[in-house]
mmCIF file of C-alpha atoms and ligand atoms in Angstrom:
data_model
loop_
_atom_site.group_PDB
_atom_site.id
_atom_site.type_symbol
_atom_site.label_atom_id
_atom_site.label_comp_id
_atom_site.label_asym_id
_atom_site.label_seq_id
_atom_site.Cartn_x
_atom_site.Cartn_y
_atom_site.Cartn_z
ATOM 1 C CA UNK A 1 -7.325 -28.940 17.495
ATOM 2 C CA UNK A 2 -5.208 -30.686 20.109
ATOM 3 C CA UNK A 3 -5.752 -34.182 19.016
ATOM 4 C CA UNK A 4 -5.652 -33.398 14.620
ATOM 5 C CA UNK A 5 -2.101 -33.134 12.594
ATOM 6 C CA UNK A 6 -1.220 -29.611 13.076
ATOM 7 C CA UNK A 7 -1.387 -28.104 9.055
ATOM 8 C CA UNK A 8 2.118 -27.769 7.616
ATOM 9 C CA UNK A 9 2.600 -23.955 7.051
ATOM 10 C CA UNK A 10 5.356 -22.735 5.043
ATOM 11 C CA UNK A 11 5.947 -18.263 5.680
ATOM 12 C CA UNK A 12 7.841 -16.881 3.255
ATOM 13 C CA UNK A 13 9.393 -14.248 5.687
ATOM 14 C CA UNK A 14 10.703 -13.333 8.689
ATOM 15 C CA UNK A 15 7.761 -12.388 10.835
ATOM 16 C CA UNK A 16 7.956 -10.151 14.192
ATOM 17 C CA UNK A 17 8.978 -12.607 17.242
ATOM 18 C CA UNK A 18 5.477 -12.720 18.900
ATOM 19 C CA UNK A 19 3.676 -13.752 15.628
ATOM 20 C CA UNK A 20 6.212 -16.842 14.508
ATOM 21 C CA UNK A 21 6.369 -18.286 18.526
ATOM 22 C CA UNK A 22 2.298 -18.221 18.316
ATOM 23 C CA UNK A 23 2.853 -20.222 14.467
ATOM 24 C CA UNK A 24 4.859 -22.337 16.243
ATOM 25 C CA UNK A 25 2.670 -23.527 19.145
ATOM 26 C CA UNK A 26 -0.066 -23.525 17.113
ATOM 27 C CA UNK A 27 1.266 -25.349 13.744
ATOM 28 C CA UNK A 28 3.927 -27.360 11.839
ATOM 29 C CA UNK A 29 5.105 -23.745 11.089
ATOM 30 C CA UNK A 30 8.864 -23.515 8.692
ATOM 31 C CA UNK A 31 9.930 -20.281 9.962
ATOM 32 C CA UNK A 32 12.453 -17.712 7.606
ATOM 33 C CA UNK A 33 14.398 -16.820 10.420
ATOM 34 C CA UNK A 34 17.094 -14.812 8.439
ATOM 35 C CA UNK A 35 14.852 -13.170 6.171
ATOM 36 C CA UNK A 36 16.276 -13.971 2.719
ATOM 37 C CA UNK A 37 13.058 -13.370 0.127
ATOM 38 C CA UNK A 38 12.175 -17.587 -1.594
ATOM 39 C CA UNK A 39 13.109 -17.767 -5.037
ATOM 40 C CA UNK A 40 10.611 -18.500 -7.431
ATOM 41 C CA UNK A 41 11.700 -22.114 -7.645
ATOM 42 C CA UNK A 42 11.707 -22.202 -3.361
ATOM 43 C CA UNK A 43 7.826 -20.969 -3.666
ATOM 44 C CA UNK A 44 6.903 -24.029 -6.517
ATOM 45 C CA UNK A 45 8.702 -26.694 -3.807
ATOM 46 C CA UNK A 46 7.395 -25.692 -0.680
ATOM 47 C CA UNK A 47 3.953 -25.545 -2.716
ATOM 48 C CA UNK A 48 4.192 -28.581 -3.718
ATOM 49 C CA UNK A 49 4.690 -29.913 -0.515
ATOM 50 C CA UNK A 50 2.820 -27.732 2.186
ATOM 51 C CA UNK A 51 -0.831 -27.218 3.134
ATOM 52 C CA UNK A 52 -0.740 -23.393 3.811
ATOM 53 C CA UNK A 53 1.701 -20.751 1.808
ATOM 54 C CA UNK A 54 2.065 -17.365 4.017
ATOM 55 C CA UNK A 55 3.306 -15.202 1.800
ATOM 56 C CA UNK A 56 4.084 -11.414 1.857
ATOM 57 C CA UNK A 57 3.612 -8.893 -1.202
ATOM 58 C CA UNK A 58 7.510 -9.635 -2.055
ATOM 59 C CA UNK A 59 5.950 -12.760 -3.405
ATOM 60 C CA UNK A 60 4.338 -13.272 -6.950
ATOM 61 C CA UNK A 61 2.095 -16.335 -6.298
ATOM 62 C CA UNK A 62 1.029 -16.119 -10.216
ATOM 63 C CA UNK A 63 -1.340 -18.640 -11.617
ATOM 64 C CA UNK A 64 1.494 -21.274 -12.827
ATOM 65 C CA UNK A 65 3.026 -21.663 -9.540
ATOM 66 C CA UNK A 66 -0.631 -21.870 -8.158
ATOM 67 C CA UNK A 67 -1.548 -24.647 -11.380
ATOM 68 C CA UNK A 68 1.878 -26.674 -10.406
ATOM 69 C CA UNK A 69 1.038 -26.553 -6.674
ATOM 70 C CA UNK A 70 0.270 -29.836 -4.753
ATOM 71 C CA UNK A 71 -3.452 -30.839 -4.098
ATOM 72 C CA UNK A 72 -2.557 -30.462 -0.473
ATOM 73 C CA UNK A 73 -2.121 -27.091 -0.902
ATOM 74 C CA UNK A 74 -5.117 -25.705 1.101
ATOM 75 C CA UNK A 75 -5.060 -22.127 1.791
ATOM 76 C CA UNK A 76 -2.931 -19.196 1.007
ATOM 77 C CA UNK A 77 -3.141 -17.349 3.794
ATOM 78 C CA UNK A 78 -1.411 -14.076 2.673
ATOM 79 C CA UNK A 79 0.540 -11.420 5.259
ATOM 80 C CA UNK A 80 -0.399 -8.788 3.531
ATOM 81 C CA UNK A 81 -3.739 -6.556 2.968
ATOM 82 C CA UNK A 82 -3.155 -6.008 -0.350
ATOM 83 C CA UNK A 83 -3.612 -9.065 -2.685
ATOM 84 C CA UNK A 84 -2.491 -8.578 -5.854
ATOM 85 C CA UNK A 85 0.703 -10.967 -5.822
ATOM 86 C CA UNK A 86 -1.507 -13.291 -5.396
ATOM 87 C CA UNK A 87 -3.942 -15.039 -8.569
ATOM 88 C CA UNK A 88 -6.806 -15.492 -7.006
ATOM 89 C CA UNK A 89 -9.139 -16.179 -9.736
ATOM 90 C CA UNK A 90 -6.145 -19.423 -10.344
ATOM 91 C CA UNK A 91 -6.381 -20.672 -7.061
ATOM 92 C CA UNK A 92 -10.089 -20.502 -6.878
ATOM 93 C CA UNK A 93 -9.760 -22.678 -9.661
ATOM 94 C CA UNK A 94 -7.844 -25.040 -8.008
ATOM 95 C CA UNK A 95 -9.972 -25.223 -4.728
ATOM 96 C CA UNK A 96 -7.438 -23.358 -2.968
ATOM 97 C CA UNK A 97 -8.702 -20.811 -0.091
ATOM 98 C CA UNK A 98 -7.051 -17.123 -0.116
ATOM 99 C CA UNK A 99 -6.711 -14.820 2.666
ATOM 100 C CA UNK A 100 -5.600 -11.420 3.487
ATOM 101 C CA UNK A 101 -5.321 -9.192 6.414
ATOM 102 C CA UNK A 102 -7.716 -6.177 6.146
ATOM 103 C CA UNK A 103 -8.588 -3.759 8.497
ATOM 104 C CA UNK A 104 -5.493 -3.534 10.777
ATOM 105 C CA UNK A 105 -3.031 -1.251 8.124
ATOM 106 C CA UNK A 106 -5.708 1.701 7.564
ATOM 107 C CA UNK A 107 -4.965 3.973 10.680
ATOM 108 C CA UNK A 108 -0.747 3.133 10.021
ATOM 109 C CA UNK A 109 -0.914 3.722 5.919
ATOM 110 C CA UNK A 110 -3.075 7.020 6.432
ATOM 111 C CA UNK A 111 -1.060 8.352 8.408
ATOM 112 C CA UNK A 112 2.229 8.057 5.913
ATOM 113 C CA UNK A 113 -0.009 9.088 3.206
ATOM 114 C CA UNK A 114 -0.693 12.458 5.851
ATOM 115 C CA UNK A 115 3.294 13.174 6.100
ATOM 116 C CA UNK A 116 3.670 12.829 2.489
ATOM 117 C CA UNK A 117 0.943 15.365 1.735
ATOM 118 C CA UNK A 118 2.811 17.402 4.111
ATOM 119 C CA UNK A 119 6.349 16.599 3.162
ATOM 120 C CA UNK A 120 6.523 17.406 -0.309
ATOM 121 C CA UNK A 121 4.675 20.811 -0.026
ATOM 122 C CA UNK A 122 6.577 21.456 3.197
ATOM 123 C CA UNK A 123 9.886 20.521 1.929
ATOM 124 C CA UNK A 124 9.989 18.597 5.073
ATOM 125 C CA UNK A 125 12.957 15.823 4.187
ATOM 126 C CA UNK A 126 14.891 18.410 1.904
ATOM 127 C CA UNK A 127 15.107 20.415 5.598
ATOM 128 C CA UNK A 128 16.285 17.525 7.686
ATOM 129 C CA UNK A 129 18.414 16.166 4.763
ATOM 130 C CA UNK A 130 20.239 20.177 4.649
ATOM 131 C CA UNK A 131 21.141 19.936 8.222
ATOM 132 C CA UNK A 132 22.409 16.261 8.314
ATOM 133 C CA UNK A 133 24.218 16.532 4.941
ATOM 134 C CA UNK A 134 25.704 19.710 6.572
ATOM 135 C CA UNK A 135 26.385 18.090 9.745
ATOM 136 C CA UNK A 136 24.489 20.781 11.440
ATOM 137 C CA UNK A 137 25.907 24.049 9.608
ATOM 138 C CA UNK A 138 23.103 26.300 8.253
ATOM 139 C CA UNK A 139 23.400 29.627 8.152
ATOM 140 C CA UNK A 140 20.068 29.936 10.621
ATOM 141 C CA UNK A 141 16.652 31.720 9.828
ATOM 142 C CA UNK A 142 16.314 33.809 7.059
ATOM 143 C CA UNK A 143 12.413 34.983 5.932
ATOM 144 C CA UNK A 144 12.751 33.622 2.642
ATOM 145 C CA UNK A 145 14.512 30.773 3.163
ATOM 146 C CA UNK A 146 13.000 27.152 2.697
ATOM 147 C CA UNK A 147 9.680 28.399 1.684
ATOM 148 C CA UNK A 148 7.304 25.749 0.871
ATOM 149 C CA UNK A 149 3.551 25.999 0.105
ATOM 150 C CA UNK A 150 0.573 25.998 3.060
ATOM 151 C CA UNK A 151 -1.725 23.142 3.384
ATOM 152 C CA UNK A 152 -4.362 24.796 4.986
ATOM 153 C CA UNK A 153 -7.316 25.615 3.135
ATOM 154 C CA UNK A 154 -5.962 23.837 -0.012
ATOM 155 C CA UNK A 155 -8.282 20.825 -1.711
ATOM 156 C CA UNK A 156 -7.389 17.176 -1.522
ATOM 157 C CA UNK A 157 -8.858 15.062 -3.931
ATOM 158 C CA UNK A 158 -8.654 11.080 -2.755
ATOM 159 C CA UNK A 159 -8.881 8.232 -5.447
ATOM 160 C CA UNK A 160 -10.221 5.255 -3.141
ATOM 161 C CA UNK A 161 -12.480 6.223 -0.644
ATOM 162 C CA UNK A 162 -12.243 3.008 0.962
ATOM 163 C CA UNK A 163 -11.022 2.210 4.750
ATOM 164 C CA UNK A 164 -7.668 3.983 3.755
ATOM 165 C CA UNK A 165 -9.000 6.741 1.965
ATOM 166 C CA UNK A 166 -11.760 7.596 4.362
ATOM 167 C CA UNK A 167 -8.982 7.844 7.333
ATOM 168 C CA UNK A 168 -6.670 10.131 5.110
ATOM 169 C CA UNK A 169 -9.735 12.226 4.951
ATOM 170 C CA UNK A 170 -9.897 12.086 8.420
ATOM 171 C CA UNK A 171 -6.849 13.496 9.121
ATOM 172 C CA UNK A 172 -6.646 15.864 6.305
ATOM 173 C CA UNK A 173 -10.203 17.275 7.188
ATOM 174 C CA UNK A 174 -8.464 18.021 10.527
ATOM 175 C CA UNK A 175 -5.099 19.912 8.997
ATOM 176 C CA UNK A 176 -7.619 22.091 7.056
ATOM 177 C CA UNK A 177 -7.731 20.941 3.748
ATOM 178 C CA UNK A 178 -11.167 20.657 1.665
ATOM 179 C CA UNK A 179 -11.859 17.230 1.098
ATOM 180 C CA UNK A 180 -12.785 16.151 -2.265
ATOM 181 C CA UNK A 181 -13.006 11.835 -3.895
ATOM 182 C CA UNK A 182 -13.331 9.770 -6.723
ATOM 183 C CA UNK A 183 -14.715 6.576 -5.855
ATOM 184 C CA UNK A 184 -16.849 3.562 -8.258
ATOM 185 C CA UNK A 185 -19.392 4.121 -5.195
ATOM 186 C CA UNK A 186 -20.556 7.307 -3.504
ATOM 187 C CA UNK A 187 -19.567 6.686 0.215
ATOM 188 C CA UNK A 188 -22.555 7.340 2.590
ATOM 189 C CA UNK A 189 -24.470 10.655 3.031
ATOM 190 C CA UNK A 190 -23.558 10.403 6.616
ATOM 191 C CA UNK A 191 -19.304 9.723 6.089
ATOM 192 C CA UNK A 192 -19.631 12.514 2.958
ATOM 193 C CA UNK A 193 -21.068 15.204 5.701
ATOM 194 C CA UNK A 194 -18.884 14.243 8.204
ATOM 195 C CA UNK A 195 -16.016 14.861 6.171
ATOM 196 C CA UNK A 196 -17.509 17.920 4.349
ATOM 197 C CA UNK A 197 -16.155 15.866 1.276
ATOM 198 C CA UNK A 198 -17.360 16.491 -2.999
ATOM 199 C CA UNK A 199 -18.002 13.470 -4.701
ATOM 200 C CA UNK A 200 -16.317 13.134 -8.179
ATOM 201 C CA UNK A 201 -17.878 10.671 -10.553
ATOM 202 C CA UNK A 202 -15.448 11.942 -13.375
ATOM 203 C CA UNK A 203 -12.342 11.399 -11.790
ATOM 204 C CA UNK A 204 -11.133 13.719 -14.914
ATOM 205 C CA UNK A 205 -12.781 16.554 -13.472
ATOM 206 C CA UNK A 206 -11.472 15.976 -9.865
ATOM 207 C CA UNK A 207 -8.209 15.967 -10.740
ATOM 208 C CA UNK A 208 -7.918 19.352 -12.870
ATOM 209 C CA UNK A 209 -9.462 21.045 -9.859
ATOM 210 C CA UNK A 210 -6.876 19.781 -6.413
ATOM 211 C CA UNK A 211 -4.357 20.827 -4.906
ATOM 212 C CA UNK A 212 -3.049 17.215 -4.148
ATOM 213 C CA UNK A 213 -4.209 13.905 -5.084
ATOM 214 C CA UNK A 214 -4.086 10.961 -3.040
ATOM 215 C CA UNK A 215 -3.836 7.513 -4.428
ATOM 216 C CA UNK A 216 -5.471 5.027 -2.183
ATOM 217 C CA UNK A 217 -7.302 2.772 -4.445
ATOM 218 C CA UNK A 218 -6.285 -1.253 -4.866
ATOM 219 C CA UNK A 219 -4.433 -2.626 -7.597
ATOM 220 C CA UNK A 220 -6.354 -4.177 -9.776
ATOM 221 C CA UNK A 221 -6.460 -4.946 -13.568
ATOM 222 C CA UNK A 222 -8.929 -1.819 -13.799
ATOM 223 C CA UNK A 223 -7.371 0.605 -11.592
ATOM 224 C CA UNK A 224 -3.744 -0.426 -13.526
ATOM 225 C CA UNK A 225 -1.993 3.077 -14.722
ATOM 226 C CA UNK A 226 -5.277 4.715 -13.581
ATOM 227 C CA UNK A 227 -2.953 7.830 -13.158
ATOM 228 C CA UNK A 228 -2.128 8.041 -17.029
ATOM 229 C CA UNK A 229 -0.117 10.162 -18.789
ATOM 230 C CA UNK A 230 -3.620 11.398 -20.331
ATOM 231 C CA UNK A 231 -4.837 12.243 -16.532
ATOM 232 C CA UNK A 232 -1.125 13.530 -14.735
ATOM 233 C CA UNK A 233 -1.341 16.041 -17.400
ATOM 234 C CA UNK A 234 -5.069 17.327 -16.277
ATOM 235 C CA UNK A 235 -3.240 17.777 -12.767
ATOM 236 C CA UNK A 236 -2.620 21.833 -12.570
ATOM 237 C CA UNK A 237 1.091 22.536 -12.629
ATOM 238 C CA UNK A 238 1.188 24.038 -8.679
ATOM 239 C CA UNK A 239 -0.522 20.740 -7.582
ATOM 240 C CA UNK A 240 1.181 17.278 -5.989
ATOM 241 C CA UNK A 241 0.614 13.692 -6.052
ATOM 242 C CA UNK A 242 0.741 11.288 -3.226
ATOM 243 C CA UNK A 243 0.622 7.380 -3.862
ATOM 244 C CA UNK A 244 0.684 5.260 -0.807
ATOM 245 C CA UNK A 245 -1.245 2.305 -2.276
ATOM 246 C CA UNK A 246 0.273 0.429 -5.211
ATOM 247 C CA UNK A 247 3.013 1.647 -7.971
ATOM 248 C CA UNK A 248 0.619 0.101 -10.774
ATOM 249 C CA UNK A 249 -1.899 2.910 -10.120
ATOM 250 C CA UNK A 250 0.209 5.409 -11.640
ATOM 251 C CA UNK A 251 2.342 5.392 -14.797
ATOM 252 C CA UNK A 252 5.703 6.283 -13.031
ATOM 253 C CA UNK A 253 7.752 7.310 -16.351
ATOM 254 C CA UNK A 254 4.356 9.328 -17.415
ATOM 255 C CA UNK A 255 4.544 10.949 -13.751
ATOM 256 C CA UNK A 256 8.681 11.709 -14.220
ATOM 257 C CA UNK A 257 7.786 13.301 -17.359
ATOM 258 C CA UNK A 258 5.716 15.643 -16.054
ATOM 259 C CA UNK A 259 7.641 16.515 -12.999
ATOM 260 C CA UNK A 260 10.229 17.192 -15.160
ATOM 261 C CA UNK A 261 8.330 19.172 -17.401
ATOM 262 C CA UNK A 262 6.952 21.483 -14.773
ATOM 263 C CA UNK A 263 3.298 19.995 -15.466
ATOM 264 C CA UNK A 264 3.101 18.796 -11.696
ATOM 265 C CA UNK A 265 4.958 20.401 -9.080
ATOM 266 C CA UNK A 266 6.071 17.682 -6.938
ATOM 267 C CA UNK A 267 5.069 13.726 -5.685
ATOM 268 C CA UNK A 268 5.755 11.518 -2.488
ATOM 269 C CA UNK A 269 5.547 8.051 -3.248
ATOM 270 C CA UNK A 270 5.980 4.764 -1.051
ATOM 271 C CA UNK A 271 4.977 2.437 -3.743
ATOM 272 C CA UNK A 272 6.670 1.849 -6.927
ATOM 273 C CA UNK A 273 5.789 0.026 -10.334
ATOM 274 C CA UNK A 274 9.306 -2.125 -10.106
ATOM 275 C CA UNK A 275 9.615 -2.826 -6.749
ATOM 276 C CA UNK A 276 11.903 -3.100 -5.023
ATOM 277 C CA UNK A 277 13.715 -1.447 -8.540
ATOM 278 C CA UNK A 278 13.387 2.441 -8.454
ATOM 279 C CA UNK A 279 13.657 3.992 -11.250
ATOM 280 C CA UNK A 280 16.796 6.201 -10.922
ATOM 281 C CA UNK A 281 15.076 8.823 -12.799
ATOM 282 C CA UNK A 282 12.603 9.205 -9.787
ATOM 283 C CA UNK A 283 15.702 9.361 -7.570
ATOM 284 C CA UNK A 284 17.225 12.182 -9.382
ATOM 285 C CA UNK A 285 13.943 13.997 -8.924
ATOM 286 C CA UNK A 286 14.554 13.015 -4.899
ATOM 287 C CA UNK A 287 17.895 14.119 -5.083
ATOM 288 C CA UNK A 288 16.825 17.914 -6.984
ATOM 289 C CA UNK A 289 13.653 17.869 -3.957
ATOM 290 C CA UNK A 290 11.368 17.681 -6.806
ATOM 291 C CA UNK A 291 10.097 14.508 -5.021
ATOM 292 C CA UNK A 292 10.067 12.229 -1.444
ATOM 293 C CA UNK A 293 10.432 8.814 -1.898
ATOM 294 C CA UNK A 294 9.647 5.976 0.900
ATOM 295 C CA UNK A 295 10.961 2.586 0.721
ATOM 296 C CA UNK A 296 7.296 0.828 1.238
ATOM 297 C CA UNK A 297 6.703 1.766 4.495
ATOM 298 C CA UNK A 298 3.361 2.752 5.083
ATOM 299 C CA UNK A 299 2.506 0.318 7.119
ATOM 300 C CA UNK A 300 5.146 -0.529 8.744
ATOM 301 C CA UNK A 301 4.387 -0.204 12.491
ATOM 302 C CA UNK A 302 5.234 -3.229 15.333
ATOM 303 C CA UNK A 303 1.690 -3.271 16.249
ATOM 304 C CA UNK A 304 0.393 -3.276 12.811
ATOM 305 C CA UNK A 305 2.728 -6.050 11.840
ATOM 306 C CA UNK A 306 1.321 -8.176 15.074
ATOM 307 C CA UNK A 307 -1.852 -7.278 14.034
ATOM 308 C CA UNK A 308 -1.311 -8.707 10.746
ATOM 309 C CA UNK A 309 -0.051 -11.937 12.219
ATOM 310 C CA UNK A 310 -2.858 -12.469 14.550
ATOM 311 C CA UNK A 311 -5.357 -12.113 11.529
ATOM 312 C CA UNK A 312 -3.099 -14.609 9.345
ATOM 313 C CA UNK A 313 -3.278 -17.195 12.200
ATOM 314 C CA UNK A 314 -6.570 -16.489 12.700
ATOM 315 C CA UNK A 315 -7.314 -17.333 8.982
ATOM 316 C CA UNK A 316 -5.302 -20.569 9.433
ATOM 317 C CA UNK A 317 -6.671 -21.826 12.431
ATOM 318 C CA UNK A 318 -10.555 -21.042 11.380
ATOM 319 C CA UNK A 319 -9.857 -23.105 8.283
ATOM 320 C CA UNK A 320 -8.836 -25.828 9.546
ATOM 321 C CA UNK A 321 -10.982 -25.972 12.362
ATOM 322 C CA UNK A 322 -13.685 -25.902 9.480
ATOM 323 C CA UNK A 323 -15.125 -22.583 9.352
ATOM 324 C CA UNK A 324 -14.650 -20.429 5.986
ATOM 325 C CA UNK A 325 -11.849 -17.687 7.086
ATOM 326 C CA UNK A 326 -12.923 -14.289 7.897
ATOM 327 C CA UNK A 327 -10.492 -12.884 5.677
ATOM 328 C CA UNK A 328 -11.734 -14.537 2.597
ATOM 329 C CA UNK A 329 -10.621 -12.716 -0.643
ATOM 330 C CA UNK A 330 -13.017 -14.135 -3.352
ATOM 331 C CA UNK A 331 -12.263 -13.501 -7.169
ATOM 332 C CA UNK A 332 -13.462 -10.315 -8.900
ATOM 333 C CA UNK A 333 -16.769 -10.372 -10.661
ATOM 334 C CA UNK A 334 -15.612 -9.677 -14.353
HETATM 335 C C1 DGY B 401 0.018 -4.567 2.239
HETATM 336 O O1 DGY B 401 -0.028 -5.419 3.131
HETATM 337 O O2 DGY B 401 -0.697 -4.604 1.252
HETATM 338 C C2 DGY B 401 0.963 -3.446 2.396
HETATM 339 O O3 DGY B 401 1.194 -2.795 1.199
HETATM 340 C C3 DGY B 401 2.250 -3.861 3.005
HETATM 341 O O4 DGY B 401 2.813 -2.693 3.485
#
C-alpha cells in the first residue's frame, strides 16, 4: 500500500494510544485526541468529506446522515461489536461497506454479566458502598446481617445464546447454577451437553421458571422491548434480571414498575434505553439496593479495546487493499 493515497479516515473518538499511532502510520487518520463525542452536524461534514467513518456506539450513523454522505464515503468501519447505531440496510444502499469488531468483547462482557448475576443477589456493591459511605465504621459481623440469596444450585435462563451468551454459560455452569436458554436456533447437541443447558423455544415459559435471566441477545428491530411488560411480569417475584447487551431489549419503565411493585426482586444493568440518560427512577432503585447499575462497561478492558482497534484497522486496510473485510456486517434478511 506504500505507493497508493493512504484512505482519509475520520474516528469519532479517542482511541487507546497503541491503536491511533498504528492509524497513523498506516492512514490519513484525524485523530479525537480530547475525546469530546462529534455532533450530529460534525458526523454529516466529516462524511461528506472522508473515505472511512470510525465510529463508536455513542454515534447514531442513521440513514439521513448515511443518504447526505459523500460518494467517497467508502466504508464505515465501526469500533464497536454491536451495530445498531449504525443503518446498515441505508448504507448498503448507498454502496457503502460496514464493519464491526466481533469476537474480541465475548470473554470481557461475560464476565460483567457474571458479577452482576452475583452482585445483585449478593448485595455485593450495597457492602462496599456501607463501608466507604461509612468511611470504614460498621459495627462488624453479625449472623444476620447483609444476607443475600445463594447462587449455587439456582437456574439461569440466557436470552442469546450466541458468543456472549455461550461464555456466560460458561462461567455460570462453573459457579453452580443450572443452565437454561432461549435462542431463534438450538445451539449444538455438543455445546448444549457441555453446558448441561435446557433449550427454551417459548421464551415465555423460560422465564416463569429462573432464578435470573440474562440478556445477551443483539439489538435489533425484533429483539426491541423483547423484555415486555407482558414477559417481566411472568418473571417469579424472588427472581433477577441481568442486561449486559443493549437497553432496547428491555422496557426499562416496564422493568421499574415491577421492581417497585415487588414482581421482580432485583436487576443489574450496564445498558440503558437513553443512554447515556438514566432514568432517575432506576437510580432511586440503586440508591434503595433494589438494583446495580454500570455505566456501559462491559467491555471495557485495555486489551479488549486494542483488540478492537486491531480488527477496525484490519477492516480498513483489507478494503482498501481490495479484499471484502472480514468483519463484514451485511443487512438483515427481512
Ligand atoms: C459494543 O462494542 O457493542 C459494546 O457494547 C461496547 O461496549
Amino acid at each position: 500500500m506504500s505507493n497508493k493515497k493512504k484512505p482519509l479516515v475520520y474516528i469519532t473518538r479517542k482511541l487507546p494510544d497503541p491503536v491511533e499511532t498504528r492509524m497513523r502510520e498506516l492512514f490519513e487518520a484525524e485523530l479525537n485526541i480530547d475525546d469530546t463525542p462529534r455532533t450530529r452536524g460534525d458526523l454529516a461534514a466529516a462524511m461528506a468529506r472522508v473515505d472511512v467513518l470510525v465510529p463508536t456506539v455513542t454515534d447514531r450513523i442513521d440513514a439521513e446522515l448515511i443518504e447526505a454522505a459523500g460518494p467517497q464515503l467508502k466504508l464505515i468501519a465501526s469500533f464497536s461489536n454491536g451495530i445498531d447505531h449504525v443503518d446498515v440496510e441505508a448504507a448498503a444502499r448507498k454502496g457503502i461497506t460496514v464493519t464491526n469488531t466481533p469476537n474480541v468483547l465475548t470473554e470481557d462482557t461475560a464476565d460483567m454479566a457474571m458479577a452482576l448475576i452475583l452482585s445483585v443477589p449478593r448485595r455485593l456493591a450495597e457492602g462496599a458502598r456501607i463501608l466507604t459511605d461509612r468511611k470504614g465504621e460498621w459495627g462488624g459481623w453479625s449472623p444476620t446481617w447483609m444476607l443475600g440469596h445463594r447462587i449455587w444450585g439456582k437456574r439461569l435462563g440466557i436470552i442469546g445464546m450466541g458468543r456472549i451468551g455461550t461464555a456466560v454459560a460458561r462461567r455460570a455452569k462453573a459457579f453452580g447454577l443450572a443452565i437454561h436458554y432461549h435462542n431463534r436456533h438450538r445451539v449444538s447437541p455438543q455445546t448444549e451437553a457441555s453446558l448441561e443447558a435446557t433449550y427454551w423455544d417459548s421464551l415465555d415459559q423460560m422465564l416463569a421458571r429462573v432464578d435470573i435471566v440474562s440478556v445477551n441477545c443483539p439489538s435489533t428491530p425484533a429483539t426491541y422491548h423483547l423484555m415486555s411488560a407482558r414477559r417481566l411480569a411472568l418473571m417469579q417475584p424472588t427472581s433477577y434480571l441481568v442486561n449486559t447487551a443493549r437497553g432496547g431489549v428491555v422496557d426499562e419503565t416496564a422493568l421499574i414498575k415491577c421492581i417497585r411493585e415487588g414482581k421482580i426482586a432485583g436487576a443489574g444493568l450496564d445498558v440503558f434505553e437513553n443512554e447515556p440518560i438514566v432514568n432517575p427512577k432506576l437510580l432511586k432503585l440503586a440508591h434503595e439496593n433494589k438494583v446495580v447499575l454500570l455505566p456501559h462497561m462491559s467491555s471495557a478492558t485495555i486489551e479488549g479495546r486494542i483488540d478492537m482497534g486491531e480488527k477496525v484497522i484490519i477492516n480498513i486496510r483489507t478494503y482498501f487493499d481490495g479484499h471484502r473485510p472480514p468483519d463484514r456486517v451485511l443487512p438483515r434478511r427481512t
